[in-house]
Structure formats: C-alpha cells, structure tokens
JSON list of C-alpha atoms and ligand atoms in Angstrom, two decimals:
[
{"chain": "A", "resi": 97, "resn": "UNK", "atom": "CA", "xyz": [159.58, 204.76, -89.17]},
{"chain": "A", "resi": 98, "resn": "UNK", "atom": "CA", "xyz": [162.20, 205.84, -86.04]},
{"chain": "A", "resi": 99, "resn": "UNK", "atom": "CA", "xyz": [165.56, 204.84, -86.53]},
{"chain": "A", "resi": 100, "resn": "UNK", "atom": "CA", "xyz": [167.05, 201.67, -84.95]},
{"chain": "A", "resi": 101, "resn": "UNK", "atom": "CA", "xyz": [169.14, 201.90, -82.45]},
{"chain": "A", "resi": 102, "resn": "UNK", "atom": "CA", "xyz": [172.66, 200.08, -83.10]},
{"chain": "A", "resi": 103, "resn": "UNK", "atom": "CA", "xyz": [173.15, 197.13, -80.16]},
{"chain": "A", "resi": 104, "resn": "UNK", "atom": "CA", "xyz": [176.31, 195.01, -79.82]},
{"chain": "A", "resi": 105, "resn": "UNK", "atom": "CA", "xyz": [176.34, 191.57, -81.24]},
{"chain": "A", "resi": 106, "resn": "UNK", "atom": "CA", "xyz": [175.87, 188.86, -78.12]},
{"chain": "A", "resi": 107, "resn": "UNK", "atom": "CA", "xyz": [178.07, 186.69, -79.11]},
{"chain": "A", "resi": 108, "resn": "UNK", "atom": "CA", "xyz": [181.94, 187.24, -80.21]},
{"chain": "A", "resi": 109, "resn": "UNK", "atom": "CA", "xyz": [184.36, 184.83, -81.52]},
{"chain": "A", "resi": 110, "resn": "UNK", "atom": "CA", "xyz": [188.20, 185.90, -80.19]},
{"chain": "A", "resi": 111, "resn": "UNK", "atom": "CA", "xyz": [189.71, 185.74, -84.15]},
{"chain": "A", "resi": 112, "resn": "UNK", "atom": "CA", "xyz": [194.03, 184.76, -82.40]},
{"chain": "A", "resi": 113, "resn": "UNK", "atom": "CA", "xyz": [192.27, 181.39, -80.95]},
{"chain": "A", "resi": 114, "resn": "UNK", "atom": "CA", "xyz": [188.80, 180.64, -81.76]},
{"chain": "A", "resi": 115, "resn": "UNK", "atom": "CA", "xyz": [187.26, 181.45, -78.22]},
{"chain": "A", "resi": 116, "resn": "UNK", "atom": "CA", "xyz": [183.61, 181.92, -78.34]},
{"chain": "A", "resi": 117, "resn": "UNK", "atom": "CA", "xyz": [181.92, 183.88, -75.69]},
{"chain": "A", "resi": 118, "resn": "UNK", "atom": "CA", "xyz": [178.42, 185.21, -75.10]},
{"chain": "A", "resi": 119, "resn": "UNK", "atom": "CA", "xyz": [174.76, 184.41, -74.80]},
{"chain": "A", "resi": 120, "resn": "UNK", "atom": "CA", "xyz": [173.82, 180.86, -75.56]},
{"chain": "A", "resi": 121, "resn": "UNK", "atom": "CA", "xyz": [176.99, 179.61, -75.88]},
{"chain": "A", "resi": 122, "resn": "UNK", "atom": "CA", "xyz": [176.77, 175.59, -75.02]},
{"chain": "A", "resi": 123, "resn": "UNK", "atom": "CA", "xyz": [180.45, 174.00, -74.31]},
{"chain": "A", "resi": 124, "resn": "UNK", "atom": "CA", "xyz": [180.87, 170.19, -74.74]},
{"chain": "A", "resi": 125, "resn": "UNK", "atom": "CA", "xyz": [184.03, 168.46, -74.25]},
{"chain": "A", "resi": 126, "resn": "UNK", "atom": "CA", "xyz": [185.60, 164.68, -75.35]},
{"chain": "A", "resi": 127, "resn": "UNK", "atom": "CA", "xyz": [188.16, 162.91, -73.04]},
{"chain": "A", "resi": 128, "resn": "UNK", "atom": "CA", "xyz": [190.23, 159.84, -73.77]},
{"chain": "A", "resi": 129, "resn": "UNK", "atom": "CA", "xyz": [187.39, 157.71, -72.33]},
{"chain": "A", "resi": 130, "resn": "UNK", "atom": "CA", "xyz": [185.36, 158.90, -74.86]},
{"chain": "A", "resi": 131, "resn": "UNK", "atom": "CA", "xyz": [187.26, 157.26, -77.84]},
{"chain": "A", "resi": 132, "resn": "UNK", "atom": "CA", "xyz": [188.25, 153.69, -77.13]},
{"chain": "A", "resi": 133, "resn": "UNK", "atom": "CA", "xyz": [187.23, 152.78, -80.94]},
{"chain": "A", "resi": 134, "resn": "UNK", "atom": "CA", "xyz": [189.02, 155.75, -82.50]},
{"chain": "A", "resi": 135, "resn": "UNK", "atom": "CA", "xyz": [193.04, 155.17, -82.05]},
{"chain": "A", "resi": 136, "resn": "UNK", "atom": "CA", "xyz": [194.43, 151.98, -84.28]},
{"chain": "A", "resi": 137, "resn": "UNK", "atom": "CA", "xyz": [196.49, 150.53, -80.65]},
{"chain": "A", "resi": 138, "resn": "UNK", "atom": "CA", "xyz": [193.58, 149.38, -78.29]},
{"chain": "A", "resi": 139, "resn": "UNK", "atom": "CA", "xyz": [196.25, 148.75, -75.32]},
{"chain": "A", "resi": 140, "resn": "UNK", "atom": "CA", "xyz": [198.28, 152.13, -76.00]},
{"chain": "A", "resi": 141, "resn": "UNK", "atom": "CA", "xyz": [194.49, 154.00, -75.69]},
{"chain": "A", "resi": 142, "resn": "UNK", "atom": "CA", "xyz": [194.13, 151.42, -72.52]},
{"chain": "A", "resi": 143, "resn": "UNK", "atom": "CA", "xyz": [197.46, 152.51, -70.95]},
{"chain": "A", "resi": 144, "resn": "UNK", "atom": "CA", "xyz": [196.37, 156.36, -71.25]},
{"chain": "A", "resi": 145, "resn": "UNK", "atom": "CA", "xyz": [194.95, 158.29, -68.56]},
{"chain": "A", "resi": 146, "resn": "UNK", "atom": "CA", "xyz": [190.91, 158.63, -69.13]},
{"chain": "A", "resi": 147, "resn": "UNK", "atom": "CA", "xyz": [190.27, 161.89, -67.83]},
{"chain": "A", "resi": 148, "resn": "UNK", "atom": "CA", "xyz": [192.68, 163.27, -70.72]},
{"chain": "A", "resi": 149, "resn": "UNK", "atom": "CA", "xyz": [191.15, 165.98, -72.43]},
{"chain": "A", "resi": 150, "resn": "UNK", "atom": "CA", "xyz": [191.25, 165.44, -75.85]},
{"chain": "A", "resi": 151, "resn": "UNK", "atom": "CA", "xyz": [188.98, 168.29, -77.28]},
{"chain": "A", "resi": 152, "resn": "UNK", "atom": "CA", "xyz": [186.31, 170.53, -76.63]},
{"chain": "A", "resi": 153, "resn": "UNK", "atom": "CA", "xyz": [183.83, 172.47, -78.30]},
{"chain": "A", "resi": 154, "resn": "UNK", "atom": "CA", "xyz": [181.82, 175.67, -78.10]},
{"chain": "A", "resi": 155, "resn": "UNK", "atom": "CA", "xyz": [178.90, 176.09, -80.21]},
{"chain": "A", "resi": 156, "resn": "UNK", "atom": "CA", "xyz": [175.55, 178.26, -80.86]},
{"chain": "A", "resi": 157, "resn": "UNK", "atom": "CA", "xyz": [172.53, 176.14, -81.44]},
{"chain": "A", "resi": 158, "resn": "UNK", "atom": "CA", "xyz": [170.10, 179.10, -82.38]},
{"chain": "A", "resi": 159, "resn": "UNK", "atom": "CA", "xyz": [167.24, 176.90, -83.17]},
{"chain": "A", "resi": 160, "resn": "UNK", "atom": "CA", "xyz": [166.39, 173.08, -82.27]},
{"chain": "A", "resi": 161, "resn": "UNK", "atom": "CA", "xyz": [168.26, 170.89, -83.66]},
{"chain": "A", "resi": 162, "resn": "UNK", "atom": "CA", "xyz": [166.61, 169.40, -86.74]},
{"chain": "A", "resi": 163, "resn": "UNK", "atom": "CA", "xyz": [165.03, 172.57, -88.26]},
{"chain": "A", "resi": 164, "resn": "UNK", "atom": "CA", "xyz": [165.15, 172.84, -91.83]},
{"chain": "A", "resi": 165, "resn": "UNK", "atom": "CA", "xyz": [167.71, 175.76, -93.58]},
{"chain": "A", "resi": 166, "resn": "UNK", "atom": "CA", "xyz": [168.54, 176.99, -90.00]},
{"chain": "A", "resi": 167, "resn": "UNK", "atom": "CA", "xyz": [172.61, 177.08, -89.37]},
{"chain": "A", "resi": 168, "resn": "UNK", "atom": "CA", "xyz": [174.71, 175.86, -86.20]},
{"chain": "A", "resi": 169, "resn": "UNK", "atom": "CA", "xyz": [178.19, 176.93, -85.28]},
{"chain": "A", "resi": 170, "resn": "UNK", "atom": "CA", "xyz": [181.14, 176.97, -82.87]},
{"chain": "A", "resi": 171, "resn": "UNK", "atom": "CA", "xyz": [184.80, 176.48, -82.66]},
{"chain": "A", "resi": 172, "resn": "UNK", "atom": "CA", "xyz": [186.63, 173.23, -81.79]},
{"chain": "A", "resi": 173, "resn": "UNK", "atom": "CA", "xyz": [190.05, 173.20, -80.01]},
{"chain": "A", "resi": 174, "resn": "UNK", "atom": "CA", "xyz": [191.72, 169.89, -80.38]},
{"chain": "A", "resi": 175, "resn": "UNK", "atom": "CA", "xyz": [194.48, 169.47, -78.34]},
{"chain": "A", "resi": 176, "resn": "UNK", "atom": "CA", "xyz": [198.11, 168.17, -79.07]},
{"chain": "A", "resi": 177, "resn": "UNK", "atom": "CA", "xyz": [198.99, 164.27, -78.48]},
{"chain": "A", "resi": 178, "resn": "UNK", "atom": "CA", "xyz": [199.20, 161.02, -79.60]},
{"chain": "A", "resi": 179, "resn": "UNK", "atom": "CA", "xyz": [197.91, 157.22, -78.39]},
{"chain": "A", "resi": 180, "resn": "UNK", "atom": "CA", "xyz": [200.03, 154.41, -79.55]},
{"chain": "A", "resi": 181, "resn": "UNK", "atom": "CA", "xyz": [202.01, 157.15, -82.39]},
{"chain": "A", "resi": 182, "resn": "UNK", "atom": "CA", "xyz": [198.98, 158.04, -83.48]},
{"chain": "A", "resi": 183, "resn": "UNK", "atom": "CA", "xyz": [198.10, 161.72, -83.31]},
{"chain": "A", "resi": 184, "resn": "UNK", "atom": "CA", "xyz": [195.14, 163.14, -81.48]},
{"chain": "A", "resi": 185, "resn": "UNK", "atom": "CA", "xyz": [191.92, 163.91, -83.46]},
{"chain": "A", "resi": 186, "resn": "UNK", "atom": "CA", "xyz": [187.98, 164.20, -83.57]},
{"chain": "A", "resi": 187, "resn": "UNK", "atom": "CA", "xyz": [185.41, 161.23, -83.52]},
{"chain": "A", "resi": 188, "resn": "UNK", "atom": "CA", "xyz": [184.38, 161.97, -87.31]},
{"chain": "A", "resi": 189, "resn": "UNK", "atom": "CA", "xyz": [181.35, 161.56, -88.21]},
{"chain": "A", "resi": 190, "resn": "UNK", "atom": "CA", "xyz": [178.90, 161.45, -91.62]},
{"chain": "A", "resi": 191, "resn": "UNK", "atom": "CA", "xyz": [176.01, 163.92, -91.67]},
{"chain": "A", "resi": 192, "resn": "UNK", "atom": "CA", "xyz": [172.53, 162.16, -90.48]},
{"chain": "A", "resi": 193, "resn": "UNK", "atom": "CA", "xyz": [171.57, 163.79, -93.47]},
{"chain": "A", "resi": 194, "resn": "UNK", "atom": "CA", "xyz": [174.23, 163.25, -95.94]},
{"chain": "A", "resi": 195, "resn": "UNK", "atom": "CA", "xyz": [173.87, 165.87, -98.37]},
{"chain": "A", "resi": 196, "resn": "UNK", "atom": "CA", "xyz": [174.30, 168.41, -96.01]},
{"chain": "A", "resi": 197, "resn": "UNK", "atom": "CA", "xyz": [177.88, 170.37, -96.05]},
{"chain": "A", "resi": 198, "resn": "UNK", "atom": "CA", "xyz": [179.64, 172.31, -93.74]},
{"chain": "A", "resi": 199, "resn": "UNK", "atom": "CA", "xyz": [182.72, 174.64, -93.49]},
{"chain": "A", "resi": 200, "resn": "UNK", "atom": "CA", "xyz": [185.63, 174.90, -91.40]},
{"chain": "A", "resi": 201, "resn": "UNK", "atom": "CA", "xyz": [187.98, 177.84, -90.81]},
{"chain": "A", "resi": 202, "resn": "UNK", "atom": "CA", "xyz": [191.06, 177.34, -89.12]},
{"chain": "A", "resi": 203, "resn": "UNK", "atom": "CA", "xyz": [192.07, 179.58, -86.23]},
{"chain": "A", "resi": 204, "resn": "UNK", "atom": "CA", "xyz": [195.32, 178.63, -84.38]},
{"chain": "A", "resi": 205, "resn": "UNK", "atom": "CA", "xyz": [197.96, 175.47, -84.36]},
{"chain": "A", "resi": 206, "resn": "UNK", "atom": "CA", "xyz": [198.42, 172.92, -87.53]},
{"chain": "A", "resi": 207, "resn": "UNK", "atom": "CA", "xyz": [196.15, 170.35, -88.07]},
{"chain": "A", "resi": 208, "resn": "UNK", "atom": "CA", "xyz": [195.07, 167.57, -91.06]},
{"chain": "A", "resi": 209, "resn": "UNK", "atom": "CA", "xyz": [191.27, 167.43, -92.44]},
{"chain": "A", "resi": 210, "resn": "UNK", "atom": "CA", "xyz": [190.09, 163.96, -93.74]},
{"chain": "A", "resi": 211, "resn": "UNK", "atom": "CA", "xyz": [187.66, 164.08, -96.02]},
{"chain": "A", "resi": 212, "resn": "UNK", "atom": "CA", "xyz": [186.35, 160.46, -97.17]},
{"chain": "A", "resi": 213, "resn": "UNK", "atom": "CA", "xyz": [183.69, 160.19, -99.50]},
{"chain": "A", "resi": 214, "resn": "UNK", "atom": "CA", "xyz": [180.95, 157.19, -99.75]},
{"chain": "A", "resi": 215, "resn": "UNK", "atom": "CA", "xyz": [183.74, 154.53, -101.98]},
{"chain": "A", "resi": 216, "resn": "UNK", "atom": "CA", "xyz": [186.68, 155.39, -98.67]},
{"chain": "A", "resi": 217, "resn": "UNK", "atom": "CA", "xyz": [188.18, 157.72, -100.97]},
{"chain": "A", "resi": 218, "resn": "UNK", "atom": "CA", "xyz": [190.42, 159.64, -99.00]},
{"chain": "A", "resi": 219, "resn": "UNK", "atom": "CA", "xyz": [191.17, 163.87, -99.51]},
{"chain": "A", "resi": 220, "resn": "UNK", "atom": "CA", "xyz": [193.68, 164.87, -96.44]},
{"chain": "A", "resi": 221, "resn": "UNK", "atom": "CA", "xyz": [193.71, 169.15, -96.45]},
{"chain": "A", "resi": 222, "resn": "UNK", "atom": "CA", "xyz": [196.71, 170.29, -94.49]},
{"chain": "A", "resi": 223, "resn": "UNK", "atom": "CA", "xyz": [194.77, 173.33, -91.65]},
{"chain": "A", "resi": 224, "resn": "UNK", "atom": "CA", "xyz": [196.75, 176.23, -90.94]},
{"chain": "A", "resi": 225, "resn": "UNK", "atom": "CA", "xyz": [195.62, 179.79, -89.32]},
{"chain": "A", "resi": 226, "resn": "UNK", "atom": "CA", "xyz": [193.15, 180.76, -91.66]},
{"chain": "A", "resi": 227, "resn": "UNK", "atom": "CA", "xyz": [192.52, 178.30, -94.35]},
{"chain": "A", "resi": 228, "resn": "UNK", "atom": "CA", "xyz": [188.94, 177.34, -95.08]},
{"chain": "A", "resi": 229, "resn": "UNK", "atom": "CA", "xyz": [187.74, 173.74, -95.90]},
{"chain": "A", "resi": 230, "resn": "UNK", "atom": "CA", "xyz": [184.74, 172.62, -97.42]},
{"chain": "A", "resi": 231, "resn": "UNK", "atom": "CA", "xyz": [183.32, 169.62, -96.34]},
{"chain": "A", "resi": 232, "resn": "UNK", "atom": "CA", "xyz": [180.97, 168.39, -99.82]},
{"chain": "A", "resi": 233, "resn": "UNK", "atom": "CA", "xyz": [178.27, 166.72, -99.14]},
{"chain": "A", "resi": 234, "resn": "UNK", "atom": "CA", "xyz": [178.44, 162.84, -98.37]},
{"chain": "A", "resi": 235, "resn": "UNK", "atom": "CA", "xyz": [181.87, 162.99, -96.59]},
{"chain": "A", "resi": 236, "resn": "UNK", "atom": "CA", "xyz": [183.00, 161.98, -93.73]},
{"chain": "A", "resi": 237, "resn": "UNK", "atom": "CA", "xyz": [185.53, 164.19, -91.64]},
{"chain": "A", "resi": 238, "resn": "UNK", "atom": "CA", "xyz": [187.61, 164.04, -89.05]},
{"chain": "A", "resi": 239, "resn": "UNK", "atom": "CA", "xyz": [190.44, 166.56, -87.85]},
{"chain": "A", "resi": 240, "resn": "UNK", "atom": "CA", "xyz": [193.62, 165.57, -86.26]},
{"chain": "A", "resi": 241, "resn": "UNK", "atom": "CA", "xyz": [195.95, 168.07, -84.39]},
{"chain": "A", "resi": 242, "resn": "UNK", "atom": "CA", "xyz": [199.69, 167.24, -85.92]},
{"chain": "A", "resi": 243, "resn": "UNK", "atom": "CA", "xyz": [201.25, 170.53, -84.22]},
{"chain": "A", "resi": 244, "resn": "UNK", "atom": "CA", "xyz": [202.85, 170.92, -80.56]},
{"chain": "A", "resi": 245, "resn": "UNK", "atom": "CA", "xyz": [199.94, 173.26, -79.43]},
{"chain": "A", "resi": 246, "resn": "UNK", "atom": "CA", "xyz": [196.00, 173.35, -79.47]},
{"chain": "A", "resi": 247, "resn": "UNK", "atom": "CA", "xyz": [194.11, 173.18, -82.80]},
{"chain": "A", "resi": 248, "resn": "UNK", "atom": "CA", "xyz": [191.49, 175.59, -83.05]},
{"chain": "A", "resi": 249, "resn": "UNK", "atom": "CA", "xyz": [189.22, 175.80, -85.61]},
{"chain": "A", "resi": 250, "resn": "UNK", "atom": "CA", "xyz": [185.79, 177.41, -86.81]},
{"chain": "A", "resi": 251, "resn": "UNK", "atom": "CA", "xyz": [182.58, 175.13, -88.14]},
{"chain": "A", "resi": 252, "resn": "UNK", "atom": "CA", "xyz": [179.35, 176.21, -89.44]},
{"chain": "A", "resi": 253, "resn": "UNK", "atom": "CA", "xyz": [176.62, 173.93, -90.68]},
{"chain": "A", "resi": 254, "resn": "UNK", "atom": "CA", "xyz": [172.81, 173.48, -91.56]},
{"chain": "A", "resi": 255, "resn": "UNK", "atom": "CA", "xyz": [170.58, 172.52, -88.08]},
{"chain": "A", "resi": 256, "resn": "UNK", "atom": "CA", "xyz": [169.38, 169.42, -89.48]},
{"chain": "A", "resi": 257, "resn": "UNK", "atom": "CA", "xyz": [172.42, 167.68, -90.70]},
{"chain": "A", "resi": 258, "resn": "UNK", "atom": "CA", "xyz": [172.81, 165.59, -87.64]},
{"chain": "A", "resi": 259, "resn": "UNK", "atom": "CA", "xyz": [175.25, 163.12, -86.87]},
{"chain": "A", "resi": 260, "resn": "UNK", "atom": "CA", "xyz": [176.15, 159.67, -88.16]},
{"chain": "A", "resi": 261, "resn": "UNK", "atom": "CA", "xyz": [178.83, 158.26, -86.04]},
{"chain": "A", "resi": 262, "resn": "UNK", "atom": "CA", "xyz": [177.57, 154.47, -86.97]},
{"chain": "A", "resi": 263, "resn": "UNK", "atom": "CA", "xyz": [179.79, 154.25, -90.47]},
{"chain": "A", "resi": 264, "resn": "UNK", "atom": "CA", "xyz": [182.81, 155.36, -88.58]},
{"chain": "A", "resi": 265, "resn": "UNK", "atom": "CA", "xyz": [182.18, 153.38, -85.97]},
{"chain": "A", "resi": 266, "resn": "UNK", "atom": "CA", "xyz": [182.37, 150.18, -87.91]},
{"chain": "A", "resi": 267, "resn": "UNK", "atom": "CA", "xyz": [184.47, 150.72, -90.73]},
{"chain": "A", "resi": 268, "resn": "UNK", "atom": "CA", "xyz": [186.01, 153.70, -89.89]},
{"chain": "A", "resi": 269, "resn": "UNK", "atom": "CA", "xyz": [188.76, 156.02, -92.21]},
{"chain": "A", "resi": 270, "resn": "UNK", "atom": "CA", "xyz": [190.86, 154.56, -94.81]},
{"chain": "A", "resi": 271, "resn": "UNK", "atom": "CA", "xyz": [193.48, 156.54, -93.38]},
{"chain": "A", "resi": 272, "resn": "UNK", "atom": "CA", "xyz": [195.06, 157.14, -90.24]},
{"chain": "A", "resi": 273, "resn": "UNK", "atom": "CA", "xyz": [198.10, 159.80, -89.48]},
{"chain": "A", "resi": 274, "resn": "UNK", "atom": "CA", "xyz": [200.48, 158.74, -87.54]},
{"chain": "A", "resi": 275, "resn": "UNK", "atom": "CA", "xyz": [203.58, 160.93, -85.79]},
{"chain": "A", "resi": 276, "resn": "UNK", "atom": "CA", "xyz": [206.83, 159.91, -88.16]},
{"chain": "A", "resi": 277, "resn": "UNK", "atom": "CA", "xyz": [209.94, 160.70, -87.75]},
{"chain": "A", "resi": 278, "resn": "UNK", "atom": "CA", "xyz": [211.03, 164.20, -87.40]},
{"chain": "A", "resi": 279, "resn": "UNK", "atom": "CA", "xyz": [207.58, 165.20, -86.10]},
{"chain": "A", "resi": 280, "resn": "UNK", "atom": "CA", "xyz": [205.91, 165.15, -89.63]},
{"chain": "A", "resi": 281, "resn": "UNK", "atom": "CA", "xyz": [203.16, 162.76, -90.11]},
{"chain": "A", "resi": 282, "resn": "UNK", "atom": "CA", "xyz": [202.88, 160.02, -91.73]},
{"chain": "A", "resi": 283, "resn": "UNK", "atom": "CA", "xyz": [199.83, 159.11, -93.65]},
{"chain": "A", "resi": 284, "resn": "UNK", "atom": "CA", "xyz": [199.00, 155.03, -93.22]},
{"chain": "A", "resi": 285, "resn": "UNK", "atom": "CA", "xyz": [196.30, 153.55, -95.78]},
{"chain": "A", "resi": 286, "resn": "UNK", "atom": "CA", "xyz": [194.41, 150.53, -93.55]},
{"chain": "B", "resi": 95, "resn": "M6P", "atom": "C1", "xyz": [183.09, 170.55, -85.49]},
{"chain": "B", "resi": 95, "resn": "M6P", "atom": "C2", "xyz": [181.74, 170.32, -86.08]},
{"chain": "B", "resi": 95, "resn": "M6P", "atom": "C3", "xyz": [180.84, 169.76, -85.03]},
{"chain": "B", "resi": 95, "resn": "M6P", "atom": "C4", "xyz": [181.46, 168.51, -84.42]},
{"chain": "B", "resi": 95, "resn": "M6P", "atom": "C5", "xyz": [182.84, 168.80, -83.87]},
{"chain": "B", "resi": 95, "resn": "M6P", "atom": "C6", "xyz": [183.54, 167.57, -83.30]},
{"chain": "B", "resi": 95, "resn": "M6P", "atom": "O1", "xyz": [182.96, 171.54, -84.54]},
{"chain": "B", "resi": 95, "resn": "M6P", "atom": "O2", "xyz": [181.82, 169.44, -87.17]},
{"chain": "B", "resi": 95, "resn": "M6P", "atom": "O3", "xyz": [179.61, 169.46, -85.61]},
{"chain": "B", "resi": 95, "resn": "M6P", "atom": "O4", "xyz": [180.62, 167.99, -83.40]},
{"chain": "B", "resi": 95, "resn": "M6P", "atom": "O5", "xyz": [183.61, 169.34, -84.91]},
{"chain": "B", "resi": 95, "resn": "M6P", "atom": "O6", "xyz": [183.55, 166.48, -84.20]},
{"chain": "B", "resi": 95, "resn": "M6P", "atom": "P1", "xyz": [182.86, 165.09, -83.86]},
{"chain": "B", "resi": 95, "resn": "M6P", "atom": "O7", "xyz": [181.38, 165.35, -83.81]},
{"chain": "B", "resi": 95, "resn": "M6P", "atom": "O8", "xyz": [183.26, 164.20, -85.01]},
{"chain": "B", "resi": 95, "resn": "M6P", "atom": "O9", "xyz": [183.36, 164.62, -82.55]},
{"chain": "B", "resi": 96, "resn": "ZN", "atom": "ZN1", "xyz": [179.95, 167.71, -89.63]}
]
C-alpha cells in the first residue's frame, strides 16, 4: 500500500472567537424582525430597529439534513443587547427528535444556557471562554448574551435532530433573564 499523503483540514475554526472558515461553510443570520414572540415587552421589541442584528451562525452541514448518526456543527455569535431590559438571546428550540443531544463549547464573551426539560423545569449554566454544556436529551435551550461584547460559542449535534420551535413558540421558557441592576442579571420565573 503507498503512503498517504498528509492534506490540510478544509475547514478551521479560529479557537480566540469562534470564526469558522473554509469549504462548505453555510452562514445564516437572525435580526430583530425575526423575534417578535421571543422578548417578554411586545412594544419595547416594536420600538427597536428591525434590521438589528441579533445573531448569526456559521455551520457545516456535511450530509442532508435528516440522515441518521451523521453530525452537524458551527459556531453562533450572539451579540450584546437588550429589548424592553431583557437581554439578547437565541430563538430556542426542542429537538424535532427529542432524544437527540447536543454540545456547546463556549468561545468568547459571557453568556447564560437555559436548559428546560419536558415539566418547564428550568437548569440556567453560566458560559464563559471555554466551558462545555451538555444539552440532555428532551430539553429545550436557549442562550442569552449577558456580557458587553459578542457571545461566541461552539455546537455540535446529530443530522437528524431537527428543530421544534412550536413548544417555544406557544409556551415558551419558564424563565427569562433580565439586565438588573449593576449589570448582573436577574433571573424572572413567568
Ligand atoms: C446553535 C445550535 C444550532 C441553532 C443555533 C441558534 O448553533 O443549537 O442548531 O440553530 O444555536 O439557535 P436557534 O435555532 O434556537 O435560533
Ligand atoms: Zn439544538
């Protein structure tokens, strides 16, 4: 058998701030426009200018989506903000298929994870450069960026988990975080 020859990855992931570059890299991005049902204050989100980015993402689908034990990932960067006092965070969602977990590794900027499980159980993880989060299987999870500067973190998770955005949609999380005073947050139980 001749030797293989050594070839450099095609993708890289920048470790300071979660930038991923290379081949088949597929960027996607949320504005305020995007999340009138997310932020408590309806008029505040109203009020705030639409084209506000409030985060992006960069991922590698290497197969379709919805292939069995095949893995997706990318990095998130969630920028800093609030609407109405509350601070700036992702959709959340529920995995289409529910059993399916995921992990998160935090690059750059301070940050909350919600986990909620299936009885709105709340588990809030405090996301700081470097610590890793498991999301178990049936929870929903949303991140929220409670520093000054960009939240960047790393996901990875099976190709045919999917998304449920439907149970957050109508119930949503049994917590929100909201800016208190001194700049830490404040966890609210609705
Ligand atoms: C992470 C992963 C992605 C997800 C993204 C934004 O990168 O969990 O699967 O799409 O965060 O979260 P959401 O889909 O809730 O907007
Ligand atoms: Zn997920």
């Amino acid at each position: 058998m001749t030797a293989p020859v050594i070839v450099p990855a095609t993708v890289r992931t920048r470790w300071t701030d979660g930038r991923v570059s290379g081949d088949g890299v597929m960027h996607a991005e949320r504005r305020l426009r995007d999340l009138g049902a997310v932020f408590a204050d309806s008029d505040a989100w109203a009020s705030g200018p639409p084209d506000q980015l409030v985060y992006r993402t960069s991922c590698v689908f290497p197969v379709p989506d919805g292939t069995e034990a095949g893995l997706f990932w990318g990095t998130t960067f969630l920028q800093p903000g609030t609407v109405g006092g509350e601070y700036f965070m992702t959709k959340g969602h529920v995995h289409a298929k529910s059993d399916r977990m995921e992990v998160y590794f935090t690059f750059a900027g301070t940050g909350l994870l919600i986990l909620m499980d299936p009885k709105r159980s709340c588990r809030v993880e405090e996301m700081t450069p470097g610590s890793v989060h498991l999301i178990p299987a049936h929870a929903a999870h949303r991140t929220v960026n409670i520093g000054d500067v960009e939240l960047s973190f790393g996901a990875c998770w099976p190709s045919d988990a999917g998304y449920n955005y439907d149970v957050i949609a109508r119930t949503g999380f049994s917590v929100r975080a909201m800016r208190g005073a001194g700049g830490r947050p404040d966890l609210v139980v609705v």
